[in-house]
Every structure is written in C-alpha cells, then in structure tokens.
XYZ file of C-alpha atoms in Angstrom:
176
model
C 61.228 -18.678 -118.314
C 62.702 -21.295 -120.404
C 62.636 -23.458 -117.061
C 58.758 -23.040 -116.917
C 58.055 -23.556 -120.196
C 60.100 -26.685 -119.952
C 58.426 -27.988 -116.872
C 55.015 -27.730 -118.543
C 55.488 -29.877 -121.428
C 56.790 -32.755 -118.936
C 53.957 -32.177 -116.509
C 52.029 -35.193 -117.877
C 48.370 -35.900 -119.594
C 45.786 -33.029 -119.576
C 42.363 -33.814 -118.465
C 41.026 -34.015 -122.225
C 43.691 -36.698 -123.070
C 42.525 -38.854 -120.047
C 38.952 -38.849 -120.997
C 39.675 -39.610 -124.149
C 41.921 -42.538 -123.414
C 39.053 -43.581 -120.935
C 36.535 -43.356 -123.491
C 38.372 -45.546 -125.955
C 39.202 -48.176 -123.403
C 35.364 -48.318 -122.534
C 34.426 -48.604 -126.452
C 36.944 -51.726 -126.652
C 35.765 -53.289 -123.600
C 32.056 -52.779 -124.585
C 32.892 -54.376 -127.846
C 34.560 -57.290 -126.246
C 31.728 -57.798 -124.123
C 29.181 -57.647 -126.797
C 31.217 -59.926 -128.823
C 31.382 -62.452 -125.887
C 27.408 -62.242 -125.401
C 26.960 -63.080 -129.091
C 29.243 -66.114 -129.095
C 27.468 -67.546 -125.546
C 23.981 -66.969 -127.339
C 25.103 -68.725 -130.510
C 26.863 -71.681 -128.716
C 23.538 -72.146 -126.662
C 21.303 -72.062 -129.647
C 23.795 -74.472 -131.468
C 23.851 -76.799 -128.286
C 20.132 -77.040 -128.140
C 19.904 -77.990 -131.908
C 22.487 -80.492 -131.279
C 21.013 -82.073 -128.352
C 17.514 -82.366 -130.843
C 19.206 -83.810 -133.588
C 20.889 -86.449 -131.056
C 17.406 -87.166 -129.926
C 16.121 -87.905 -133.577
C 19.299 -89.670 -134.588
C 19.046 -92.234 -131.433
C 15.738 -92.986 -132.103
C 16.094 -93.540 -135.864
C 18.870 -95.959 -134.986
C 16.872 -97.777 -132.337
C 14.210 -97.777 -134.795
C 16.441 -99.431 -137.338
C 18.141 -101.632 -135.192
C 14.837 -103.201 -133.795
C 13.426 -103.644 -137.053
C 16.472 -105.311 -138.636
C 16.648 -107.831 -135.422
C 12.919 -108.723 -135.490
C 11.810 -111.966 -136.033
C 10.954 -113.649 -139.094
C 7.481 -112.998 -139.999
C 6.823 -110.769 -136.978
C 6.525 -107.411 -138.830
C 3.133 -106.084 -139.158
C 2.327 -102.230 -140.091
C -0.607 -100.426 -140.492
C -1.655 -96.334 -140.057
C -1.243 -96.336 -136.459
C 2.304 -97.834 -136.253
C 4.565 -101.059 -136.466
C 4.863 -103.900 -134.079
C 7.682 -106.637 -134.504
C 8.885 -109.405 -132.412
C 12.354 -109.152 -131.430
C 14.476 -111.897 -129.842
C 15.227 -111.309 -126.291
C 12.993 -108.230 -125.989
C 9.558 -109.380 -126.994
C 6.777 -107.616 -128.677
C 7.699 -104.045 -129.707
C 5.859 -101.515 -131.105
C 6.456 -98.069 -132.628
C 3.825 -95.575 -132.582
C 2.902 -91.411 -132.438
C 0.491 -90.607 -129.829
C 0.131 -87.184 -128.394
C 2.889 -85.417 -130.486
C 5.362 -88.066 -129.005
C 6.958 -90.934 -131.043
C 6.984 -93.976 -128.572
C 8.619 -97.480 -128.521
C 6.302 -99.661 -126.256
C 7.556 -103.116 -124.737
C 4.386 -105.262 -124.285
C 6.238 -107.749 -122.279
C 7.175 -104.969 -119.702
C 4.194 -102.972 -120.298
C 6.701 -99.955 -120.859
C 6.367 -97.013 -123.321
C 9.776 -95.113 -123.989
C 9.286 -91.532 -125.477
C 11.742 -91.518 -128.581
C 11.053 -88.267 -129.640
C 8.902 -85.184 -128.822
C 7.212 -82.614 -131.106
C 6.021 -85.321 -133.487
C 2.842 -84.185 -135.753
C 2.412 -87.375 -137.217
C 3.919 -90.763 -138.607
C 3.970 -92.336 -142.092
C 4.906 -95.914 -142.609
C 5.314 -97.628 -145.784
C 6.263 -100.955 -146.587
C 8.345 -102.101 -149.856
C 7.886 -105.838 -150.801
C 10.085 -108.038 -153.218
C 8.212 -106.687 -156.402
C 9.460 -103.130 -155.609
C 5.449 -102.251 -154.717
C 5.092 -99.939 -151.740
C 2.375 -100.867 -149.452
C 0.366 -98.551 -146.412
C 0.272 -101.780 -144.455
C 1.952 -105.438 -143.733
C 1.272 -107.894 -144.383
C -0.739 -107.546 -147.473
C -3.973 -109.188 -147.054
C -5.331 -109.474 -150.850
C -2.165 -111.529 -151.780
C -2.093 -113.431 -149.046
C -5.853 -114.854 -149.479
C -4.397 -115.855 -153.038
C -1.699 -117.802 -151.587
C 0.839 -115.374 -152.679
C 3.325 -114.420 -149.726
C 5.433 -111.327 -151.009
C 8.798 -110.893 -149.017
C 9.023 -107.701 -147.085
C 12.587 -105.686 -148.320
C 12.554 -102.697 -146.495
C 10.134 -100.134 -144.425
C 10.174 -96.230 -144.789
C 9.478 -94.143 -141.772
C 8.504 -90.428 -142.135
C 8.490 -88.424 -139.016
C 6.623 -85.082 -139.759
C 8.347 -83.081 -136.848
C 7.950 -79.358 -135.886
C 11.138 -78.494 -137.763
C 10.265 -80.339 -140.804
C 10.074 -83.940 -142.289
C 12.628 -86.641 -141.713
C 12.707 -90.040 -143.655
C 14.199 -93.250 -142.927
C 14.595 -96.315 -145.117
C 15.507 -99.421 -143.484
C 16.170 -102.391 -145.139
C 14.905 -105.816 -143.713
C 17.348 -108.423 -143.877
C 16.420 -111.408 -146.089
C 14.231 -113.930 -144.348
C 12.860 -111.517 -141.865
C 8.989 -111.428 -142.442
C 8.619 -113.794 -145.076
C-alpha cells in the first residue's frame, strides 16, 4: 500500500491543475494582445497628428521665407490674401480657397496646396508706427504723401483643429 500511495503523488498534474494553468496563460496572452493593440492605435493617431503638424509647419515656414525674401515694395495685402514679388520666383500669392490655403505662382500659372482644412485666413500688417492694418499698402497715407514702412505681417489660419497665428518680420527695406 505504501508503494501505491507513493506512485499517486508522483503521477503528475490533475486535469483541474492543467485547466487552471491554461486559463492563466490565456489571460496573460489576452492582456498582452490588448496592450499591443492599444499601443498600435495610439501610434497610428499620433502619426496622423504629427503629419498634420508637419504640413502646417512647412506651410508657415514657406510663407515666412517668401515674405522675408520678397522684393522691396511688392507686398500687397487685402481681405483676399497677400501678394508679393520674390526674386527668382516671380509674383507669389497666398489665399484661402475651398478650405485650402494656396500658394500661387503667376509666372508658371501654378497653385500649390499648402494646408487643407482651412476655414478662413486673416492677414494684418504692422507699420513702423506700431499700428495694425487690415490691408497694405495703406491708401489714405499714400495720398497724403506719407509712406509708412511695413514691419511685420501676421497670418492667422482658422483650421478645423483651432486657430494658429504666425507673425513674420519683414526685413528693413522690403516694402518701403
């Protein structure tokens, strides 16, 4: 009888023990899969946001560069957008049309989509006296013989995600 009792304890695992072990491994595997799925979804959402931020940043950098490299006296700005003459590129214009912020090159008759999802744009010009204007050049001061100097242009983009603003300094002599 001692041999029989001794053999029973060394016989192995019972069915209940095997089922408990399988259930534990299944739960560990399921939690690992769920965690991986969540990480991939967060990464996908983050990637989309980073691409959008990159698109906005590229457009603002190009706009700033074009404005800073524009020819003297060529900046024209009104409620429709801004136009400038940039050496080597020709006449450039920026405007919002059909929810898209466009950069147009008149010499090549080409319009480049800079940002989509643009509800509206607002441009303001800052003169040398520190006064903001909705259009440039200022008509009433030119008729009086006073020609103020353009110091900066502010671009506000009303995007589907919110409003973003960029203030671009105009180099001395560019639009006198």
